[in-house]
JSON list of C-alpha atoms in Angstrom, two decimals:
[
{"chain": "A", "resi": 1, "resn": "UNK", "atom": "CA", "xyz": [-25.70, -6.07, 8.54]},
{"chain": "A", "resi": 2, "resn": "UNK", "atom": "CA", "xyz": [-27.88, -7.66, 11.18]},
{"chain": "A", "resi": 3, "resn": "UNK", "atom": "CA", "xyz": [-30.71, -7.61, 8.82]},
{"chain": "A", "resi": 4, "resn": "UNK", "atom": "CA", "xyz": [-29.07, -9.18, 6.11]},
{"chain": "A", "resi": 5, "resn": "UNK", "atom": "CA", "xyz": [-29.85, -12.52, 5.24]},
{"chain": "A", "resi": 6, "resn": "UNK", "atom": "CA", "xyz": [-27.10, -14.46, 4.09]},
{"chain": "A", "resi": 7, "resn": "UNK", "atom": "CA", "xyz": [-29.16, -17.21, 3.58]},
{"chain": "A", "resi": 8, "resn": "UNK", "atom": "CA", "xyz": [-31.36, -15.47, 0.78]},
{"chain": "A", "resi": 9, "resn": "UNK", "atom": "CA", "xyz": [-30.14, -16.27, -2.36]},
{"chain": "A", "resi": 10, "resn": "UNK", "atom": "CA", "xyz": [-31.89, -12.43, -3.66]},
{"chain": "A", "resi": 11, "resn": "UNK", "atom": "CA", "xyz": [-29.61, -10.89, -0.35]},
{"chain": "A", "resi": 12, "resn": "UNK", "atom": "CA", "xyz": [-27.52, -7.77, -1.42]},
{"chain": "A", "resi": 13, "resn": "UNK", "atom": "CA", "xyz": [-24.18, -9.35, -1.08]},
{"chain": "A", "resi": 14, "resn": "UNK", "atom": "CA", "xyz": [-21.92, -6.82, -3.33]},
{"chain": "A", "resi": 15, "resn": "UNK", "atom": "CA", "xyz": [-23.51, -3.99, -0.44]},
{"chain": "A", "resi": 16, "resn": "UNK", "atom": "CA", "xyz": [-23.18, -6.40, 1.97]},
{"chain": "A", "resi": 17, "resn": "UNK", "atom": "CA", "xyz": [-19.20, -6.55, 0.79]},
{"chain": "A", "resi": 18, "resn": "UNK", "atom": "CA", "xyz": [-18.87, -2.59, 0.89]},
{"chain": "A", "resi": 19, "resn": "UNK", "atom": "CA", "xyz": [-20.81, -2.21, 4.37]},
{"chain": "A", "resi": 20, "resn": "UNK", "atom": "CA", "xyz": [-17.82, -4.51, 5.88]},
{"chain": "A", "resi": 21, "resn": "UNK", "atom": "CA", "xyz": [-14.84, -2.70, 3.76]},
{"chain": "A", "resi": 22, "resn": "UNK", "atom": "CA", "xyz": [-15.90, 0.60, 5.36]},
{"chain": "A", "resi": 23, "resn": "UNK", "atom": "CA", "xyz": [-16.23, -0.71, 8.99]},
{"chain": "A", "resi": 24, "resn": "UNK", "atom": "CA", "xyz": [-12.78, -2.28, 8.34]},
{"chain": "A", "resi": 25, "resn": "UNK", "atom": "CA", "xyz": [-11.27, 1.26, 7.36]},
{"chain": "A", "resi": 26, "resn": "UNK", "atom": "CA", "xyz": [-13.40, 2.60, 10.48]},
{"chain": "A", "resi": 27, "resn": "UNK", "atom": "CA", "xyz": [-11.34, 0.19, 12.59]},
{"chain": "A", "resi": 28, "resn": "UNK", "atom": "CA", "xyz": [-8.30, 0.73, 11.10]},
{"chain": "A", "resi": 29, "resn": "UNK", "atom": "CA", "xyz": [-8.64, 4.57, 12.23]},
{"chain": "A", "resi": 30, "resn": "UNK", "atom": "CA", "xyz": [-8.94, 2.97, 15.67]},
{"chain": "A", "resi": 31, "resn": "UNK", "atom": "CA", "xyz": [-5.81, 0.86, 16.03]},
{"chain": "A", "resi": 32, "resn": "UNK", "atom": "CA", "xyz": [-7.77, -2.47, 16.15]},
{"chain": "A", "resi": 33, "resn": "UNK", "atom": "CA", "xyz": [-6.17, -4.60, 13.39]},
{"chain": "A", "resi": 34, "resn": "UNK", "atom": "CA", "xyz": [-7.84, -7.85, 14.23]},
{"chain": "A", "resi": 35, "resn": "UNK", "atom": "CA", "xyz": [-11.10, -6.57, 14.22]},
{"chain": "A", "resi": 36, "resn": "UNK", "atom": "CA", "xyz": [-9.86, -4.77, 10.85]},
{"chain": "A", "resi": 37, "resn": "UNK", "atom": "CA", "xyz": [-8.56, -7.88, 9.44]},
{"chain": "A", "resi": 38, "resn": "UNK", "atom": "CA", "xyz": [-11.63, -9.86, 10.03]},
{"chain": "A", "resi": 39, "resn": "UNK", "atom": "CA", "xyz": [-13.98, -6.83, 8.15]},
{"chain": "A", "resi": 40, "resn": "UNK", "atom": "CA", "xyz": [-11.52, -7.23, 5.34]},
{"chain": "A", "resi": 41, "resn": "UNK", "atom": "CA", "xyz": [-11.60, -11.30, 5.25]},
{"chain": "A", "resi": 42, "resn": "UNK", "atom": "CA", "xyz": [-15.98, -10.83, 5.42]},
{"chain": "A", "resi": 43, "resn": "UNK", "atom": "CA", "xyz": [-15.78, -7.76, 2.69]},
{"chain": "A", "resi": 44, "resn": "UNK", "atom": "CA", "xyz": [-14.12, -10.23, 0.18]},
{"chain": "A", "resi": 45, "resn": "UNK", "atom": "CA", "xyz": [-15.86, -13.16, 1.00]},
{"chain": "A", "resi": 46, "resn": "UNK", "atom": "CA", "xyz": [-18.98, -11.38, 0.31]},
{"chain": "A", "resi": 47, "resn": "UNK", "atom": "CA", "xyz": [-17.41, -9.73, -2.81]},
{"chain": "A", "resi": 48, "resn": "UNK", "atom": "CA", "xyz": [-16.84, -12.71, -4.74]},
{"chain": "A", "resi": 49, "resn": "UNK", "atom": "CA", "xyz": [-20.32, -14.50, -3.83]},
{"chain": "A", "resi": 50, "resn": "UNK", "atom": "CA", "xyz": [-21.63, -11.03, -6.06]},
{"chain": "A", "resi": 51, "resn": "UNK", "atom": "CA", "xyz": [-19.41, -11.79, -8.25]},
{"chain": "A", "resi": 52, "resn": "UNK", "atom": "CA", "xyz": [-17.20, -8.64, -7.99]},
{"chain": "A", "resi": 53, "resn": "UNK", "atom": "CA", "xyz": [-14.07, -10.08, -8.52]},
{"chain": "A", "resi": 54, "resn": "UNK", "atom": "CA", "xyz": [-12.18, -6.94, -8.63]},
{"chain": "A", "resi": 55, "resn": "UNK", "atom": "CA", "xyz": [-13.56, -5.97, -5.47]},
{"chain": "A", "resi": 56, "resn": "UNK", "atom": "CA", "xyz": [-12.87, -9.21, -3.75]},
{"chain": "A", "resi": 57, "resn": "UNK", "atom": "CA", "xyz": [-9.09, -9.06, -4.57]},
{"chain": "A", "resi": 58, "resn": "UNK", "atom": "CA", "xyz": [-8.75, -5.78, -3.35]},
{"chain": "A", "resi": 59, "resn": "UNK", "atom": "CA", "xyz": [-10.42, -6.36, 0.16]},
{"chain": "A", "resi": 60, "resn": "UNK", "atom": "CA", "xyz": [-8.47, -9.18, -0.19]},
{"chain": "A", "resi": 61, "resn": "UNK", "atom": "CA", "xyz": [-5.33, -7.38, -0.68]},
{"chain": "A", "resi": 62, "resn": "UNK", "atom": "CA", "xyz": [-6.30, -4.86, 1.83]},
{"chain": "A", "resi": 63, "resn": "UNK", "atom": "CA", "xyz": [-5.92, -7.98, 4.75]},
{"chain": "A", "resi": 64, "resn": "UNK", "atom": "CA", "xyz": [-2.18, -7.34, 3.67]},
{"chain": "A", "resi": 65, "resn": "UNK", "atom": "CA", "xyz": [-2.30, -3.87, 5.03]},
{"chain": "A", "resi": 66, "resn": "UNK", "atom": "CA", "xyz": [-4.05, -5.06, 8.43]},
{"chain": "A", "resi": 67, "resn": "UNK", "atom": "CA", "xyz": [-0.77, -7.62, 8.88]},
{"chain": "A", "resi": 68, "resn": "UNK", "atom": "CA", "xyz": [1.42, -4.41, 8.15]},
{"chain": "A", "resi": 69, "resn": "UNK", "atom": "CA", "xyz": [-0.16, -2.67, 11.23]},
{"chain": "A", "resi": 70, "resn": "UNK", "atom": "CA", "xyz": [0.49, -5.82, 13.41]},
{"chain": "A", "resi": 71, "resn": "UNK", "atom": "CA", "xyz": [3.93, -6.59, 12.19]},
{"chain": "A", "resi": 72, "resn": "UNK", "atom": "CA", "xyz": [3.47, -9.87, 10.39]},
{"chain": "A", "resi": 73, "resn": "UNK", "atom": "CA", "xyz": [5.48, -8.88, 7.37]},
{"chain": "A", "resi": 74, "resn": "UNK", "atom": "CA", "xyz": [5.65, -12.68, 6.38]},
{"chain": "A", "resi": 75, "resn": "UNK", "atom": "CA", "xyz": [1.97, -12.49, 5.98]},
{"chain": "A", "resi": 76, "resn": "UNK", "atom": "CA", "xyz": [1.89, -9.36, 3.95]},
{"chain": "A", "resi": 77, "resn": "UNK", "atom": "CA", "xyz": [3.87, -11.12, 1.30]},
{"chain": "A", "resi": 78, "resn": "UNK", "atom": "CA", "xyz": [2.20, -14.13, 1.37]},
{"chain": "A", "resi": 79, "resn": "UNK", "atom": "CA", "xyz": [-1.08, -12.44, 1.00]},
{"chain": "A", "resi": 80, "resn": "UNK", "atom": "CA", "xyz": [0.34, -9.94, -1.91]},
{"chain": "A", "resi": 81, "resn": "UNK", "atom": "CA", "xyz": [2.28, -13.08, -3.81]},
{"chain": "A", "resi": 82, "resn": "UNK", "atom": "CA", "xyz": [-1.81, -15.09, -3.62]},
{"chain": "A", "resi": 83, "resn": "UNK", "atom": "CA", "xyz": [-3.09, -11.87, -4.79]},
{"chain": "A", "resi": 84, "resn": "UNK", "atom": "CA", "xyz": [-0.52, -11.19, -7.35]},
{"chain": "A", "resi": 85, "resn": "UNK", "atom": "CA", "xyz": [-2.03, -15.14, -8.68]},
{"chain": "A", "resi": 86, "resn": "UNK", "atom": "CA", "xyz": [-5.58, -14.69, -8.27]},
{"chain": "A", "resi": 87, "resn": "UNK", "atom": "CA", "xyz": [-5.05, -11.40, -10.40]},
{"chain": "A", "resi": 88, "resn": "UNK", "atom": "CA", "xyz": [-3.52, -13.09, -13.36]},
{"chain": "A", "resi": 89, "resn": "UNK", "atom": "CA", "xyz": [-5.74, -16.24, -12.61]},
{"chain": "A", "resi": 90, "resn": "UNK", "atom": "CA", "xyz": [-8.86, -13.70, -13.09]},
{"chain": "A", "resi": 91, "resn": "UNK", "atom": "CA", "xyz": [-7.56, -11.76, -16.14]},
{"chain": "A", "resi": 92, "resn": "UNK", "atom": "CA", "xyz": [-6.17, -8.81, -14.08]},
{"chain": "A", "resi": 93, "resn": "UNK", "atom": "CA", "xyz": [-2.12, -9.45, -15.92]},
{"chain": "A", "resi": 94, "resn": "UNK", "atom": "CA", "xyz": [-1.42, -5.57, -15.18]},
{"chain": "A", "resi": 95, "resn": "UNK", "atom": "CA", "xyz": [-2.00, -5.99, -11.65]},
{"chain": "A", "resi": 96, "resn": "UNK", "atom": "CA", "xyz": [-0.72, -9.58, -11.41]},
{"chain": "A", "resi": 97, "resn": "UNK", "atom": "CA", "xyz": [3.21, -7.76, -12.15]},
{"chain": "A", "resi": 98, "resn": "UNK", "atom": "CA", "xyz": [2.47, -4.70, -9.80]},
{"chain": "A", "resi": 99, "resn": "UNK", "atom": "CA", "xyz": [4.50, -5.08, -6.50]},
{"chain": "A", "resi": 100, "resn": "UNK", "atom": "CA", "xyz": [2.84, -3.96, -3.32]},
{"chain": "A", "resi": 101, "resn": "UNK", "atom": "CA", "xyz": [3.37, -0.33, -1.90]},
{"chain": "A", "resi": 102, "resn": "UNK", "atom": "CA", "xyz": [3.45, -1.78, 1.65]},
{"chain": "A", "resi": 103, "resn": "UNK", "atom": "CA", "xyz": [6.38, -4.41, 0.25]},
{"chain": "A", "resi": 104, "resn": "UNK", "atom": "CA", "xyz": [8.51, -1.43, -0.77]},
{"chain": "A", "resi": 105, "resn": "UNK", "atom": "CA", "xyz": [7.96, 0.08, 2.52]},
{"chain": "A", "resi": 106, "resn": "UNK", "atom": "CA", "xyz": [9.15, -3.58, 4.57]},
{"chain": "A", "resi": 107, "resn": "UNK", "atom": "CA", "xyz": [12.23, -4.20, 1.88]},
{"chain": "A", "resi": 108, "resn": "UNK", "atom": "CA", "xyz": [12.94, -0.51, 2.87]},
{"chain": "A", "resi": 109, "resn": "UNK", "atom": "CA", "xyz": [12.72, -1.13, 6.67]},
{"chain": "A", "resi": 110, "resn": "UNK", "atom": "CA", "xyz": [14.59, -3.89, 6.17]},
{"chain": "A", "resi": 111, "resn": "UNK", "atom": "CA", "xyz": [17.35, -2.23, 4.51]},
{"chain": "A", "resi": 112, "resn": "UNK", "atom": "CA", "xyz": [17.15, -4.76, 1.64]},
{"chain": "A", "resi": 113, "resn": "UNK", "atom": "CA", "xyz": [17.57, -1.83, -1.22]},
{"chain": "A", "resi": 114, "resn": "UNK", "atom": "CA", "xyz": [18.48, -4.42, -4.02]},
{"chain": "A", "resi": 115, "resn": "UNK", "atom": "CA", "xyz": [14.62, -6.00, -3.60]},
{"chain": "A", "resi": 116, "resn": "UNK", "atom": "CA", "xyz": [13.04, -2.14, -2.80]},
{"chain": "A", "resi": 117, "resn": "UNK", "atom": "CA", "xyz": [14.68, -1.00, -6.04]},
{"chain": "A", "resi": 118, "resn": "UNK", "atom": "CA", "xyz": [13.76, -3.87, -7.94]},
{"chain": "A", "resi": 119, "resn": "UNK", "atom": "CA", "xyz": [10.08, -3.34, -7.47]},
{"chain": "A", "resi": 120, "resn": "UNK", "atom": "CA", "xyz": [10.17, 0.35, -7.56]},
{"chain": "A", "resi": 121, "resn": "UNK", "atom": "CA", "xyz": [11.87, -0.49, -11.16]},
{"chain": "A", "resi": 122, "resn": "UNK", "atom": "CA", "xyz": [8.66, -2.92, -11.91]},
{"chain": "A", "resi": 123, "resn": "UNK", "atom": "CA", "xyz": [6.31, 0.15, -10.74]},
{"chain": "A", "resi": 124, "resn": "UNK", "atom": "CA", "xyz": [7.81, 3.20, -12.68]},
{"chain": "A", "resi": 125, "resn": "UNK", "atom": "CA", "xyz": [7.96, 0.65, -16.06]},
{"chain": "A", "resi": 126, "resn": "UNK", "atom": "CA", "xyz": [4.02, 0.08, -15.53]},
{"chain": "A", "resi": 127, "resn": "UNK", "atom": "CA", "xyz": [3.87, 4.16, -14.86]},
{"chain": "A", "resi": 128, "resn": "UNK", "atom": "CA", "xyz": [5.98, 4.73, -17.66]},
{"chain": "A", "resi": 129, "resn": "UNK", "atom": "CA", "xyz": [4.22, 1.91, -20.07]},
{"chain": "A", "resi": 130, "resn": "UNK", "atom": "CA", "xyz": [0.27, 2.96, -18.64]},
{"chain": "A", "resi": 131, "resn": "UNK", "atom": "CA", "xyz": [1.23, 6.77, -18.79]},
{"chain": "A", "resi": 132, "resn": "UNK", "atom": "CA", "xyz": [0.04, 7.17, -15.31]},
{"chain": "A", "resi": 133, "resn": "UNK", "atom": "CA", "xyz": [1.19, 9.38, -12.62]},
{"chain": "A", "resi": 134, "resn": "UNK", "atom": "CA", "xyz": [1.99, 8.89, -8.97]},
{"chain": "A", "resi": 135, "resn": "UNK", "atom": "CA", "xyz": [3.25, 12.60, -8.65]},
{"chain": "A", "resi": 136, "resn": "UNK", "atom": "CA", "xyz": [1.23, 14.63, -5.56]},
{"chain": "A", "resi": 137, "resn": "UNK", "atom": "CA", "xyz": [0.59, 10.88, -4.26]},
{"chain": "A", "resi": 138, "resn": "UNK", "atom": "CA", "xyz": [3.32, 11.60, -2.38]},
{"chain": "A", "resi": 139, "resn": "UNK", "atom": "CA", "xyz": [4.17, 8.31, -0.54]},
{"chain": "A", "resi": 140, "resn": "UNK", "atom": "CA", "xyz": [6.14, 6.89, -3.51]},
{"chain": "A", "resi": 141, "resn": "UNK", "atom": "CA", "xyz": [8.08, 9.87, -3.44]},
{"chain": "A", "resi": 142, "resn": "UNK", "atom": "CA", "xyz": [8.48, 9.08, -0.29]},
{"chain": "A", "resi": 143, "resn": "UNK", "atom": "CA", "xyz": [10.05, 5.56, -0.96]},
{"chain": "A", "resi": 144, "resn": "UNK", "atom": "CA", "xyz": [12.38, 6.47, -3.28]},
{"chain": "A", "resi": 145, "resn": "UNK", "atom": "CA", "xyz": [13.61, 9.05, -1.02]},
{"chain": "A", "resi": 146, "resn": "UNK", "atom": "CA", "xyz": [13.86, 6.36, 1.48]},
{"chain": "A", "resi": 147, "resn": "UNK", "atom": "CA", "xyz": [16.02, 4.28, -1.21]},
{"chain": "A", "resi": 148, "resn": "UNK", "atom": "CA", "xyz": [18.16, 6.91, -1.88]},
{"chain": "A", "resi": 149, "resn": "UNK", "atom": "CA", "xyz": [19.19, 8.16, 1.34]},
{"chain": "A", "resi": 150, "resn": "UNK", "atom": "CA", "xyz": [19.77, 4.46, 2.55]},
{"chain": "A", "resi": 151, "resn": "UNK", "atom": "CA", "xyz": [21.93, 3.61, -0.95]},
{"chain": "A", "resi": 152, "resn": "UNK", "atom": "CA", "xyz": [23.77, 7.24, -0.22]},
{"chain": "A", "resi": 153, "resn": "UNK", "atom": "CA", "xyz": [22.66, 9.35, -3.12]},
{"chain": "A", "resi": 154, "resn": "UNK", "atom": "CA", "xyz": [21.92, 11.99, -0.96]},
{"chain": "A", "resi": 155, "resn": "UNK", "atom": "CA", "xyz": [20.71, 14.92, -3.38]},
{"chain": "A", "resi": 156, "resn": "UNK", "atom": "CA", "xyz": [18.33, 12.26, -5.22]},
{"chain": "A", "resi": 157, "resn": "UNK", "atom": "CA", "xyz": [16.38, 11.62, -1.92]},
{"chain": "A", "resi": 158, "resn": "UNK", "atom": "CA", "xyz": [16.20, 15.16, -1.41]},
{"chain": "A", "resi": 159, "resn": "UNK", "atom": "CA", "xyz": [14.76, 15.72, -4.66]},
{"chain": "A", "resi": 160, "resn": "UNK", "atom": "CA", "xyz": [12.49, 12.52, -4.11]},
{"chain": "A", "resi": 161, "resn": "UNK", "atom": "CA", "xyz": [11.12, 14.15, -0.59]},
{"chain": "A", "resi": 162, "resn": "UNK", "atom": "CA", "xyz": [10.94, 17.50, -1.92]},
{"chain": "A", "resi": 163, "resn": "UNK", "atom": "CA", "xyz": [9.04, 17.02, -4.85]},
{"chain": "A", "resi": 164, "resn": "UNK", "atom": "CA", "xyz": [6.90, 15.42, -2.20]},
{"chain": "A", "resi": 165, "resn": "UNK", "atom": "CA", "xyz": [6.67, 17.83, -0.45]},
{"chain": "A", "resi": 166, "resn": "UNK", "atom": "CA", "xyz": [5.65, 20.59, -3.07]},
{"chain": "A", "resi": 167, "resn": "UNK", "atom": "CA", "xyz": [3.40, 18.16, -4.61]},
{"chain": "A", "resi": 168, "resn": "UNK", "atom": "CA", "xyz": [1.63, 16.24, -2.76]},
{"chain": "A", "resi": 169, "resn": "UNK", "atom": "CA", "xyz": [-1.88, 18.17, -1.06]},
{"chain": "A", "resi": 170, "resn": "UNK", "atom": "CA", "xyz": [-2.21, 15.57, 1.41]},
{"chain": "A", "resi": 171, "resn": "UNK", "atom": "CA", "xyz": [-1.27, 16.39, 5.17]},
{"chain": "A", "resi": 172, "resn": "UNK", "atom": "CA", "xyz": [0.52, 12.85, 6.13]},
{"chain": "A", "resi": 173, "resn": "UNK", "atom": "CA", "xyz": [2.44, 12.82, 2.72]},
{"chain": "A", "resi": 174, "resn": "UNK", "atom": "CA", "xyz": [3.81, 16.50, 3.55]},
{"chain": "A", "resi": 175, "resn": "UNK", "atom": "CA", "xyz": [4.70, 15.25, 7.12]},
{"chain": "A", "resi": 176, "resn": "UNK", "atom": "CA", "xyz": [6.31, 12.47, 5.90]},
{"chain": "A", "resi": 177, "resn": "UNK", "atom": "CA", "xyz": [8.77, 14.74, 3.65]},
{"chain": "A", "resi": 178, "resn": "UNK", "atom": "CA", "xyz": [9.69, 16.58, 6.52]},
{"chain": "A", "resi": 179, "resn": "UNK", "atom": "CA", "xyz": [10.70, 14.28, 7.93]},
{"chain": "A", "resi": 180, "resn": "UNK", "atom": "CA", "xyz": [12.69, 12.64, 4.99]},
{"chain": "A", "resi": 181, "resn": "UNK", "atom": "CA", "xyz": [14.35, 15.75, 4.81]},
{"chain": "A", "resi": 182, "resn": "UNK", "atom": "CA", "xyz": [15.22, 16.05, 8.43]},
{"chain": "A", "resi": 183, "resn": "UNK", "atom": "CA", "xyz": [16.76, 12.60, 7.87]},
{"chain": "A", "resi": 184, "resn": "UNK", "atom": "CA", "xyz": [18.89, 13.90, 4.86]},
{"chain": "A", "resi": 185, "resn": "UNK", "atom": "CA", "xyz": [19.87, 17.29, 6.83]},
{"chain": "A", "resi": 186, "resn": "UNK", "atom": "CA", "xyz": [20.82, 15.41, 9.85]},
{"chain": "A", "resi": 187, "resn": "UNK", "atom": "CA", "xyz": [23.04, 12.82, 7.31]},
{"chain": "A", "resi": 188, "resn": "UNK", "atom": "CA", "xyz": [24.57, 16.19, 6.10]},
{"chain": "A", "resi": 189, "resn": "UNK", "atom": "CA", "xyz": [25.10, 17.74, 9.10]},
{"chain": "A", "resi": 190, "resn": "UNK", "atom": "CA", "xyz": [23.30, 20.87, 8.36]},
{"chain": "A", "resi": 191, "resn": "UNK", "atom": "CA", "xyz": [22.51, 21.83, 11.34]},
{"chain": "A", "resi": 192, "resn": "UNK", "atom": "CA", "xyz": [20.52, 25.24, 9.76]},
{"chain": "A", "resi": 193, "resn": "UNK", "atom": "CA", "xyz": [18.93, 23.48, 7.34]},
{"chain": "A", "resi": 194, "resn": "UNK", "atom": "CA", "xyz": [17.56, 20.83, 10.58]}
]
């Protein structure tokens, strides 16, 4: 990057764009969100002067993820609801409907199950209508176990956590269903199964 000329109307910018997205991820790794969030802000920026407009609205989106880490939920949705336009503005309509992943995670947090179910009701219809799969993702698993457990359906967010855990090949996604099913053994009171 400190040979790039930004000046140069022939510089590389959609590179440039990718070269900041990656040092973003490289400081999310290390705990520094600010320094994160201002990769992300530079990623997009240079994103949409090469005209990658899908690319731009999903460094974009990933500033969301950096306010997350630092516990500005406000800004999360803010950022999601000016993605969620810029989407449809753009032509993206499938996108513009999808909620946020990190938004079902704060609603969940925040114990507010009616708005967590709502979107995970928005999600499944674009998984059901799109025929795609989230299963061995594991973290929406993950979710709806969370729901579950916190609207009392205990033997749905055991199902939800372990099909999550069965499924999913990633090492945080398995750790996470352990734990959801500690949390559902321990609201049992099954002290072998803990």
């Amino acid at each position: 990057i400190k040979h790039a000329d930004v000046s140069d109307k022939d510089c590389d910018f959609y590179t440039l764009s990718r070269i900041y997205g990656q040092m973003a991820g490289i400081f999310e790794e290390q705990d520094s969100y600010n320094i994160m969030l201002s990769y992300f802000k530079l990623a997009s920026k240079y994103a949409f002067i090469a005209k990658d407009t899908l690319g731009a609205l999903s460094f974009y989106r990933e500033e969301g993820l950096a306010y997350y880490f630092m516990s500005r939920y406000d800004s999360v949705f803010v950022i999601n609801k000016r993605v969620r336009n810029l989407y449809s503005q753009y032509g993206y309509k499938e996108l513009a409907v999808l909620p946020s992943d990190i938004e079902i995670y704060i609603y969940l947090l925040r114990k507010d199950f009616f708005k967590a179910k709502h979107d995970m009701d928005v999600y499944d219809t674009y998984l059901a209508k799109t025929n795609k799969q989230v299963n061995g993702y594991g973290v929406y698993d993950y979710y709806k176990g969370l729901y579950y457990l916190g609207v009392n359906k205990i033997d749905s967010a055991r199902y939800y956590f372990e099909r999550e855990l069965y499924t999913s090949r990633d090492y945080n996604s398995k750790q996470a269903a352990a734990k959801g099913l500690f949390m559902v053994y321990k609201k049992k009171i099954d002290a072998d199964s803990i």
